Short mmCIF file of C-alpha atoms and ligand atoms in Angstrom, two decimals:
data_model
loop_
_atom_site.label_atom_id
_atom_site.label_comp_id
_atom_site.label_asym_id
_atom_site.label_seq_id
_atom_site.Cartn_x
_atom_site.Cartn_y
_atom_site.Cartn_z
CA MET A 1 0.06 0.10 -0.03
CA THR A 2 1.66 3.16 -1.27
CA HIS A 3 -1.14 5.83 -1.15
CA SER A 4 -0.48 9.01 0.25
CA THR A 5 -2.20 9.56 3.47
CA THR A 6 -3.14 13.29 3.17
CA LEU A 7 -6.31 12.93 1.20
CA PRO A 8 -9.27 10.93 2.79
CA ARG A 9 -9.76 7.64 1.14
CA ARG A 10 -13.28 8.60 0.40
CA HIS A 11 -11.81 11.12 -2.21
CA LEU A 12 -9.52 8.62 -3.87
CA LEU A 13 -12.45 6.25 -4.11
CA ALA A 14 -14.86 8.83 -5.57
CA GLY A 15 -12.16 10.22 -7.84
CA SER A 16 -11.15 6.96 -9.41
CA ALA A 17 -14.91 5.75 -9.64
CA ALA A 18 -15.73 8.77 -11.50
CA ALA A 19 -12.56 8.60 -13.87
CA LEU A 20 -13.65 5.22 -14.59
CA GLY A 21 -17.07 6.11 -15.28
CA ALA A 22 -16.02 8.76 -17.69
CA LEU A 23 -13.79 6.06 -19.50
CA GLY A 24 -16.65 3.66 -19.78
CA LEU A 25 -16.56 0.00 -19.27
CA ALA A 26 -14.93 -0.50 -22.86
CA GLY A 27 -12.25 2.02 -22.09
CA TRP A 28 -10.83 0.13 -19.18
CA THR A 29 -7.04 -0.84 -19.48
CA GLY A 30 -5.65 -3.59 -17.55
CA THR A 31 -3.75 -0.74 -15.36
CA ALA A 32 -7.05 0.91 -14.92
CA ARG A 33 -8.83 -2.27 -13.70
CA ALA A 34 -5.92 -2.88 -11.28
CA GLN A 35 -5.99 0.56 -9.83
CA GLN A 36 -9.67 0.32 -9.29
CA ALA A 37 -9.31 -2.99 -7.50
CA THR A 38 -6.61 -1.48 -5.39
CA ALA A 39 -8.80 1.57 -4.56
CA ALA A 40 -11.83 -0.53 -3.71
CA ALA A 41 -9.86 -2.65 -1.37
CA VAL A 42 -8.81 0.26 0.71
CA LYS A 43 -11.45 1.18 3.22
CA PRO A 44 -10.97 4.24 5.24
CA LEU A 45 -10.25 3.97 9.03
CA PRO A 46 -13.34 4.45 11.21
CA ALA A 47 -13.57 7.67 13.06
CA TYR A 48 -12.83 6.21 16.52
CA ALA A 49 -9.44 5.03 15.15
CA GLY A 50 -8.89 7.85 12.70
CA TRP A 51 -5.66 8.74 14.43
CA LYS A 52 -4.11 5.37 13.37
CA THR A 53 -1.55 4.97 10.55
CA PRO A 54 -3.47 3.79 7.56
CA ASP A 55 -0.53 2.37 5.75
CA ALA A 56 0.21 0.25 8.67
CA LEU A 57 -3.29 -1.35 8.72
CA ILE A 58 -5.50 -3.57 6.87
CA VAL A 59 -9.26 -2.36 7.40
CA HIS A 60 -11.28 -5.58 7.34
CA SER A 61 -14.22 -3.38 8.70
CA THR A 62 -15.07 -0.59 10.90
CA SER A 63 -14.46 -2.91 13.91
CA THR A 64 -11.64 -5.12 12.83
CA LEU A 65 -8.06 -3.36 11.86
CA GLU A 66 -5.03 -5.42 11.34
CA THR A 67 -1.48 -4.52 11.50
CA ARG A 68 0.19 -5.52 8.25
CA ARG A 69 3.00 -8.12 8.64
CA SER A 70 5.40 -5.82 7.01
CA ALA A 71 4.63 -2.99 9.33
CA PHE A 72 5.93 -4.72 12.50
CA GLY A 73 9.62 -3.59 12.28
CA THR A 74 11.95 -4.62 15.02
CA SER A 75 11.55 -2.51 17.96
CA VAL A 76 9.61 -4.97 20.52
CA ILE A 77 6.77 -2.45 21.25
CA THR A 78 4.09 -2.03 18.81
CA PRO A 79 3.20 1.67 18.29
CA SER A 80 -0.41 2.43 19.40
CA ASN A 81 -1.02 3.94 15.93
CA GLN A 82 -0.25 0.52 14.36
CA LEU A 83 -1.84 -1.75 16.80
CA TYR A 84 -4.77 -3.80 15.61
CA VAL A 85 -8.44 -3.15 16.79
CA ARG A 86 -11.15 -5.51 17.47
CA ASN A 87 -14.57 -4.44 18.69
CA ASN A 88 -17.56 -6.90 18.95
CA LEU A 89 -20.03 -3.96 19.53
CA PRO A 90 -19.82 -0.48 18.29
CA ALA A 91 -17.08 1.59 20.19
CA PRO A 92 -18.73 3.73 22.97
CA ASP A 93 -19.23 7.47 22.50
CA ALA A 94 -15.81 9.34 22.78
CA ALA A 95 -17.67 11.41 25.56
CA ILE A 96 -16.86 8.57 27.90
CA LEU A 97 -13.30 10.11 27.94
CA ASP A 98 -14.34 13.50 28.96
CA ASN A 99 -14.06 12.85 32.57
CA ARG A 100 -11.47 9.91 32.67
CA ASP A 101 -11.03 10.03 36.58
CA GLY A 102 -14.88 9.97 37.21
CA TRP A 103 -15.10 6.43 35.50
CA ALA A 104 -16.49 4.05 37.88
CA VAL A 105 -15.99 0.33 38.13
CA ALA A 106 -18.08 -1.89 40.33
CA ILE A 107 -16.16 -4.50 42.35
CA GLU A 108 -18.20 -7.50 43.33
CA GLY A 109 -17.47 -10.83 44.97
CA VAL A 110 -15.19 -9.31 47.64
CA LYS A 111 -15.80 -8.85 51.20
CA ASN A 112 -16.67 -5.28 50.89
CA PRO A 113 -18.11 -4.78 47.42
CA ARG A 114 -18.32 -1.33 46.09
CA SER A 115 -17.82 0.83 43.29
CA LEU A 116 -14.42 2.75 42.77
CA THR A 117 -13.70 5.75 40.45
CA LEU A 118 -10.58 5.80 38.29
CA ALA A 119 -9.29 8.49 40.80
CA GLU A 120 -9.75 6.23 43.65
CA LEU A 121 -8.16 3.31 41.88
CA LYS A 122 -4.88 5.49 41.23
CA THR A 123 -4.41 5.76 44.99
CA LEU A 124 -4.21 2.00 45.55
CA GLY A 125 -0.96 1.30 43.64
CA VAL A 126 0.44 1.48 40.13
CA GLU A 127 2.39 -1.16 38.17
CA THR A 128 3.74 -1.52 34.62
CA VAL A 129 3.60 -4.63 32.48
CA ALA A 130 4.33 -5.37 28.84
CA THR A 131 1.97 -7.92 27.24
CA VAL A 132 1.26 -9.35 23.88
CA LEU A 133 -2.33 -8.59 22.97
CA GLN A 134 -3.48 -10.96 20.60
CA CYS A 135 -6.94 -11.70 19.23
CA SER A 136 -7.70 -15.47 19.58
CA GLY A 137 -8.62 -15.50 15.95
CA ASN A 138 -5.23 -14.17 14.94
CA GLY A 139 -4.21 -16.82 12.16
CA ARG A 140 -7.79 -17.69 11.23
CA GLY A 141 -7.00 -16.58 7.58
CA PHE A 142 -4.62 -19.88 7.50
CA PHE A 143 -7.44 -22.29 8.24
CA PRO A 144 -8.44 -24.01 5.01
CA SER A 145 -11.77 -24.61 6.50
CA LYS A 146 -12.45 -20.77 6.26
CA PRO A 147 -14.22 -20.37 9.61
CA SER A 148 -16.73 -17.46 9.71
CA GLY A 149 -14.95 -14.33 11.37
CA THR A 150 -12.25 -12.04 10.32
CA PRO A 151 -9.53 -13.91 8.16
CA TRP A 152 -6.64 -12.49 10.41
CA GLN A 153 -3.12 -13.57 9.26
CA VAL A 154 -0.48 -12.44 11.86
CA GLY A 155 -1.64 -8.82 12.65
CA ALA A 156 -4.43 -9.15 15.22
CA ALA A 157 -1.56 -9.02 17.74
CA GLY A 158 0.96 -6.45 19.16
CA CYS A 159 3.19 -6.03 22.20
CA VAL A 160 2.16 -2.98 24.29
CA VAL A 161 3.02 -1.67 27.74
CA TRP A 162 0.16 -0.95 30.22
CA SER A 163 0.18 1.00 33.44
CA GLY A 164 -2.66 0.61 36.15
CA VAL A 165 -3.29 -0.79 39.58
CA PRO A 166 -2.80 -4.42 40.26
CA LEU A 167 -6.13 -6.09 40.54
CA ARG A 168 -5.04 -7.74 43.77
CA ASN A 169 -4.32 -4.42 45.34
CA VAL A 170 -8.05 -3.37 44.79
CA VAL A 171 -9.19 -6.74 46.20
CA ALA A 172 -7.10 -6.38 49.26
CA ALA A 173 -8.43 -2.82 49.86
CA LEU A 174 -11.90 -4.16 49.64
CA GLY A 175 -11.22 -6.90 52.53
CA GLY A 176 -10.09 -9.71 50.17
CA LEU A 177 -12.12 -12.20 48.11
CA ALA A 178 -15.44 -13.54 49.35
CA ASP A 179 -15.75 -17.03 49.65
CA GLY A 180 -16.18 -19.33 46.64
CA ALA A 181 -14.30 -17.27 43.99
CA ALA A 182 -13.35 -19.41 41.11
CA TYR A 183 -13.75 -16.95 38.26
CA LEU A 184 -12.75 -13.40 37.56
CA THR A 185 -15.41 -11.79 35.49
CA GLY A 186 -14.99 -8.54 33.54
CA THR A 187 -17.96 -6.62 31.95
CA GLY A 188 -17.58 -4.13 29.10
CA GLY A 189 -19.22 -0.65 29.35
CA GLU A 190 -20.73 -0.48 25.73
CA LYS A 191 -24.12 0.84 25.18
CA LEU A 192 -26.08 -2.37 24.18
CA PRO A 193 -28.48 -2.29 21.21
CA GLU A 194 -32.10 -2.31 22.03
CA GLY A 195 -34.80 -4.98 21.62
CA VAL A 196 -32.30 -7.96 21.94
CA ASP A 197 -31.68 -10.07 24.99
CA PRO A 198 -28.60 -8.26 26.55
CA LEU A 199 -26.87 -11.60 27.21
CA THR A 200 -26.67 -12.26 23.61
CA VAL A 201 -24.64 -9.26 23.01
CA LEU A 202 -22.87 -8.08 26.04
CA VAL A 203 -19.12 -8.32 26.21
CA GLU A 204 -18.43 -10.10 29.45
CA ARG A 205 -15.82 -12.72 29.95
CA SER A 206 -14.71 -15.02 32.91
CA VAL A 207 -11.05 -16.21 33.58
CA PRO A 208 -10.07 -18.53 36.31
CA VAL A 209 -9.46 -16.59 39.42
CA LYS A 210 -5.72 -17.32 39.54
CA ALA A 211 -5.36 -14.80 36.62
CA MET A 212 -6.11 -12.10 39.16
CA ASP A 213 -2.41 -12.30 40.43
CA ASP A 214 -1.17 -10.67 37.21
CA ALA A 215 -4.38 -8.82 36.13
CA LEU A 216 -4.16 -4.79 36.05
CA LEU A 217 -7.11 -2.19 35.69
CA ALA A 218 -5.06 -0.18 33.22
CA TRP A 219 -5.55 3.50 32.32
CA GLU A 220 -2.37 4.05 30.32
CA MET A 221 -1.14 2.20 27.23
CA ASN A 222 2.48 2.94 25.67
CA GLY A 223 2.80 5.98 27.84
CA GLU A 224 -0.42 7.71 26.89
CA PRO A 225 -3.92 7.80 28.48
CA LEU A 226 -5.76 4.82 27.15
CA SER A 227 -7.51 5.57 23.94
CA LEU A 228 -11.13 4.72 23.19
CA ALA A 229 -10.16 2.32 20.48
CA HIS A 230 -8.35 0.33 23.19
CA GLY A 231 -10.58 0.61 25.87
CA GLY A 232 -10.16 3.88 27.64
CA PRO A 233 -10.67 5.07 30.07
CA LEU A 234 -10.13 1.70 31.93
CA ARG A 235 -9.44 -1.69 30.77
CA LEU A 236 -8.98 -5.24 32.51
CA VAL A 237 -5.76 -6.63 31.35
CA VAL A 238 -5.16 -10.20 31.82
CA PRO A 239 -1.59 -10.87 30.99
CA GLY A 240 -0.87 -14.10 28.80
CA TYR A 241 -4.62 -14.51 28.04
CA GLN A 242 -6.05 -14.23 24.64
CA GLY A 243 -7.25 -10.78 23.67
CA VAL A 244 -11.11 -11.18 24.18
CA ASN A 245 -10.45 -11.52 27.91
CA ASN A 246 -9.02 -8.06 28.22
CA ILE A 247 -12.20 -6.08 28.80
CA LYS A 248 -12.26 -2.70 27.35
CA TYR A 249 -14.26 0.21 29.03
CA VAL A 250 -14.50 -2.29 32.05
CA LYS A 251 -17.35 -1.27 34.27
CA ARG A 252 -17.63 -4.37 36.49
CA VAL A 253 -15.16 -6.71 37.92
CA ALA A 254 -16.95 -9.73 39.72
CA PHE A 255 -15.52 -12.68 41.50
CA GLY A 256 -17.79 -15.58 41.85
CA SER A 257 -18.33 -19.48 41.61
CA ALA A 258 -19.59 -19.40 38.02
CA GLN A 259 -18.65 -18.23 34.53
CA SER A 260 -20.60 -15.49 32.79
CA GLN A 261 -23.83 -16.57 31.30
CA ALA A 262 -23.12 -13.98 28.48
CA ARG A 263 -23.01 -15.62 24.99
CA ILE A 264 -19.65 -14.39 24.22
CA MET A 265 -18.64 -16.68 27.24
CA SER A 266 -20.79 -19.61 27.15
CA HIS A 267 -20.80 -20.33 23.42
CA GLY A 268 -18.46 -17.73 21.74
CA TYR A 269 -14.72 -18.26 21.88
CA ARG A 270 -14.91 -22.19 22.56
CA MET A 271 -12.65 -24.69 20.99
CA SER A 272 -15.53 -26.34 19.44
CA PRO A 273 -14.45 -29.58 17.39
CA PRO A 274 -15.18 -29.39 13.55
CA GLY A 275 -18.83 -30.42 12.94
CA SER A 276 -19.80 -29.86 16.56
CA LYS A 277 -21.88 -26.96 17.93
CA ALA A 278 -20.32 -24.57 20.45
CA SER A 279 -21.33 -25.47 23.97
CA PRO A 280 -20.10 -24.26 27.41
CA ASP A 281 -18.46 -27.60 28.23
CA GLN A 282 -15.66 -27.10 25.39
CA PRO A 283 -12.38 -25.19 26.33
CA SER A 284 -12.75 -21.38 26.36
CA VAL A 285 -9.87 -19.37 24.76
CA TRP A 286 -8.01 -18.41 27.96
CA GLU A 287 -4.10 -18.61 28.14
CA MET A 288 -2.27 -18.09 24.89
CA GLY A 289 0.10 -20.90 23.63
CA VAL A 290 3.60 -20.66 22.53
CA LYS A 291 3.75 -18.99 19.10
CA SER A 292 6.18 -17.10 16.84
CA TRP A 293 6.21 -15.89 13.29
CA ILE A 294 8.63 -14.39 10.86
CA ASN A 295 8.20 -10.60 9.98
CA GLY A 296 11.04 -10.35 7.45
CA PRO A 297 12.09 -11.06 4.91
CA LEU A 298 8.58 -11.06 3.31
CA PRO A 299 7.72 -11.59 -0.35
CA ASP A 300 5.70 -8.54 -0.85
CA LYS A 301 8.59 -6.47 -2.03
CA GLY A 302 9.25 -8.83 -4.76
CA ALA A 303 12.51 -10.91 -5.37
CA LEU A 304 15.47 -10.59 -2.88
CA LYS A 305 19.05 -10.39 -4.16
CA PRO A 306 21.24 -13.35 -3.48
CA GLY A 307 23.30 -12.94 -0.16
CA GLN A 308 23.00 -12.53 3.43
CA VAL A 309 19.65 -11.58 5.03
CA GLN A 310 18.49 -11.20 8.67
CA VAL A 311 15.48 -13.59 9.21
CA HIS A 312 13.68 -11.82 12.03
CA GLY A 313 10.37 -12.17 13.96
CA VAL A 314 8.55 -12.25 17.34
CA ALA A 315 7.97 -15.20 19.72
CA PHE A 316 5.87 -15.38 22.87
CA GLY A 317 4.68 -18.01 25.37
CA GLY A 318 1.51 -16.59 26.87
CA THR A 319 2.16 -16.71 30.48
CA ARG A 320 5.72 -18.13 30.06
CA SER A 321 8.81 -16.63 28.79
CA ILE A 322 10.56 -17.86 25.59
CA LYS A 323 13.47 -20.11 26.04
CA GLY A 324 14.51 -20.11 22.37
CA VAL A 325 13.44 -19.78 18.67
CA GLU A 326 14.63 -22.06 15.73
CA VAL A 327 14.54 -20.87 12.12
CA SER A 328 14.37 -23.02 9.02
CA VAL A 329 14.98 -21.85 5.54
CA ASP A 330 13.86 -25.25 4.09
CA GLY A 331 10.11 -25.39 5.02
CA GLY A 332 11.07 -27.19 8.38
CA LYS A 333 13.40 -30.05 7.14
CA THR A 334 16.41 -28.50 9.21
CA TRP A 335 16.51 -25.95 11.87
CA GLN A 336 19.02 -23.56 13.30
CA ALA A 337 19.00 -21.53 16.73
CA ALA A 338 18.26 -17.87 16.32
CA LYS A 339 19.34 -15.30 18.58
CA LEU A 340 16.87 -13.56 20.91
CA ILE A 341 17.66 -9.90 20.37
CA GLY A 342 16.31 -6.51 22.27
CA PRO A 343 15.15 -6.22 25.68
CA ASP A 344 13.40 -8.87 27.58
CA LEU A 345 10.14 -7.17 28.89
CA GLY A 346 9.07 -10.07 30.97
CA PRO A 347 7.03 -13.38 30.58
CA PHE A 348 4.03 -11.84 28.84
CA ALA A 349 5.85 -9.56 26.28
CA TRP A 350 7.15 -11.11 23.02
CA ARG A 351 10.80 -11.52 22.19
CA GLN A 352 12.35 -10.65 19.02
CA PHE A 353 14.47 -13.19 17.21
CA ALA A 354 17.05 -12.95 14.40
CA LEU A 355 19.25 -15.27 12.42
CA PRO A 356 21.47 -14.23 9.79
CA VAL A 357 21.65 -16.54 6.75
CA ARG A 358 22.74 -16.78 3.21
CA LEU A 359 20.04 -17.35 0.74
CA GLU A 360 21.14 -18.30 -2.93
CA ALA A 361 18.72 -17.94 -6.19
CA GLY A 362 15.73 -19.93 -5.77
CA SER A 363 12.58 -20.38 -3.55
CA HIS A 364 12.85 -20.50 0.10
CA VAL A 365 10.34 -21.43 2.88
CA LEU A 366 11.23 -19.50 5.98
CA ALA A 367 9.69 -20.88 9.10
CA SER A 368 10.15 -20.29 12.89
CA ARG A 369 9.47 -22.51 15.82
CA ALA A 370 9.48 -21.14 19.52
CA THR A 371 9.86 -23.14 22.71
CA ASP A 372 8.89 -21.59 26.05
CA THR A 373 10.53 -21.91 29.41
CA ALA A 374 8.48 -25.06 30.37
CA GLY A 375 9.79 -26.78 27.27
CA ASN A 376 6.53 -26.58 25.25
CA VAL A 377 7.35 -26.52 21.48
CA GLN A 378 5.41 -24.51 19.14
CA ALA A 379 3.14 -27.19 17.17
CA GLU A 380 3.54 -27.76 13.39
CA GLN A 381 -0.10 -28.02 12.85
CA ARG A 382 -3.12 -25.93 13.82
CA GLU A 383 -5.88 -27.46 16.24
CA GLU A 384 -8.80 -27.64 13.82
CA ASN A 385 -11.90 -26.06 15.47
CA LEU A 386 -15.12 -24.34 14.23
CA GLY A 387 -14.08 -20.56 15.26
CA GLY A 388 -10.77 -20.73 13.86
CA TYR A 389 -9.08 -19.87 17.13
CA ASN A 390 -5.75 -20.44 18.73
CA ASN A 391 -3.67 -20.91 15.63
CA ALA A 392 -0.01 -21.36 16.41
CA SER A 393 0.81 -23.79 13.72
CA TRP A 394 4.47 -22.88 12.57
CA ARG A 395 3.80 -24.33 9.10
CA ASP A 396 0.80 -22.02 8.59
CA HIS A 397 3.00 -18.99 9.56
CA ALA A 398 5.88 -19.82 7.14
CA VAL A 399 6.60 -17.39 4.31
CA THR A 400 7.87 -18.27 0.80
CA VAL A 401 10.61 -15.85 -0.51
CA THR A 402 12.08 -15.80 -4.09
CA VAL A 403 15.68 -14.86 -4.55
CA ALA A 404 16.91 -14.01 -8.16
N1 MTE B 1 -15.56 -4.10 25.96
C1 MTE B 1 -14.91 -4.78 25.17
N2 MTE B 1 -13.71 -5.38 25.43
C2 MTE B 1 -13.23 -6.10 24.42
C3 MTE B 1 -13.77 -6.34 23.28
C4 MTE B 1 -15.00 -5.77 22.99
O1 MTE B 1 -15.63 -5.73 21.94
N3 MTE B 1 -15.56 -5.05 23.91
N4 MTE B 1 -13.18 -7.12 22.32
C5 MTE B 1 -12.10 -8.17 22.77
C6 MTE B 1 -11.47 -8.81 21.64
S1 MTE B 1 -12.21 -9.97 20.63
C7 MTE B 1 -10.15 -8.47 21.33
S2 MTE B 1 -9.22 -9.41 20.42
C8 MTE B 1 -9.48 -7.40 22.06
C9 MTE B 1 -8.90 -6.40 21.14
O2 MTE B 1 -8.23 -5.20 21.79
P1 MTE B 1 -7.91 -3.98 20.99
O3 MTE B 1 -9.00 -3.45 20.09
O4 MTE B 1 -7.47 -3.02 21.85
O5 MTE B 1 -6.81 -4.37 19.95
O6 MTE B 1 -10.49 -6.84 23.02
C10 MTE B 1 -11.22 -7.38 23.77
N5 MTE B 1 -12.05 -6.64 24.65
MO1 MO B 2 -10.56 -11.17 19.53
#
């Protein structure tokens, strides 16, 4: 994507459509057709994310923006203006950011349940954690079964830094957990559409209560007040857990013996076997598995010149650190240990890896395979499932480059 970003996309679209209309169908050249196809494929950024960098993003829809693989770079942290966005409901009105400190979150299932404002939360402690934020559907685009949902490739993920209060501090300030807490449930603060059963649309997710130890109520991301697109004024961050469990605009945090009855919990985001129906007894998408992928070199700039290249990418282990990454330049027949580069930002962040290799003329299948500190090795194959979740297959994430 090489468009200048100074003109709104709308104008480009209108301009090319008018130009083609004036030419008439018979007048189309191959080039005009190609240009029109490109223009039509470029959707404008939605208003709530209008501050993002269009060239770094694939706009699947107004509620699904993906970071381009080629935009990841080699600097560990994903800039906010390049980070993916996923909203299950329309984003709330930006007016919810007018009085950030007045935002209230109800804390339930503790000895002294009550509502706390963001101003009050800020008095209870502050910590900073770097995490991989990844949609559980990242890699869905590689499923040959074409599950319904956004066909994300690698870019429904990023590594970002959060600041906020540890949830355990909040719980301690309210007298500790009430008896029987098995799950931690976060509720999103979106306005729900009228005329439908709230449970069918509410964004509310439960995770095992042990996740509380690492969880934050965060008001800052990458050194800035949390944007509306990423859940401002306040977000529940559950390090190491798939994106959907990181509740934006969080208005309620509840501890209890049961999981949420919301559809997004009971039937959505379950590892439903192919041919089955989603049901609450199937595993939910919680902790992320060990995964890596290559961000360069990529085939999109055409053939590479023969010689040395730095194969580089990112690797993460959900709740565990990465022990090592291997790289293959022959589609997985042989592997070499890559070097972990850049700062280690803790177990929930991704590590960058790099391996210098010489590539001669021909076609090369580049793959990466990560191992976490518990010895779990990234799988070769995806686990087939209805929703196209949890794809960590190294084979699916391989890239083929041509050297000429
Ligand atoms: N309140 C709320 N929280 C939410 C969602 C949502 O729609 N509403 N989407 C979830 C999903 S599916 C993902 S992948 C992440 C996306 O986070 P991001 O948009 O900040 O990248 O937020 C999660 N938290
Ligand atoms: Mo997601």
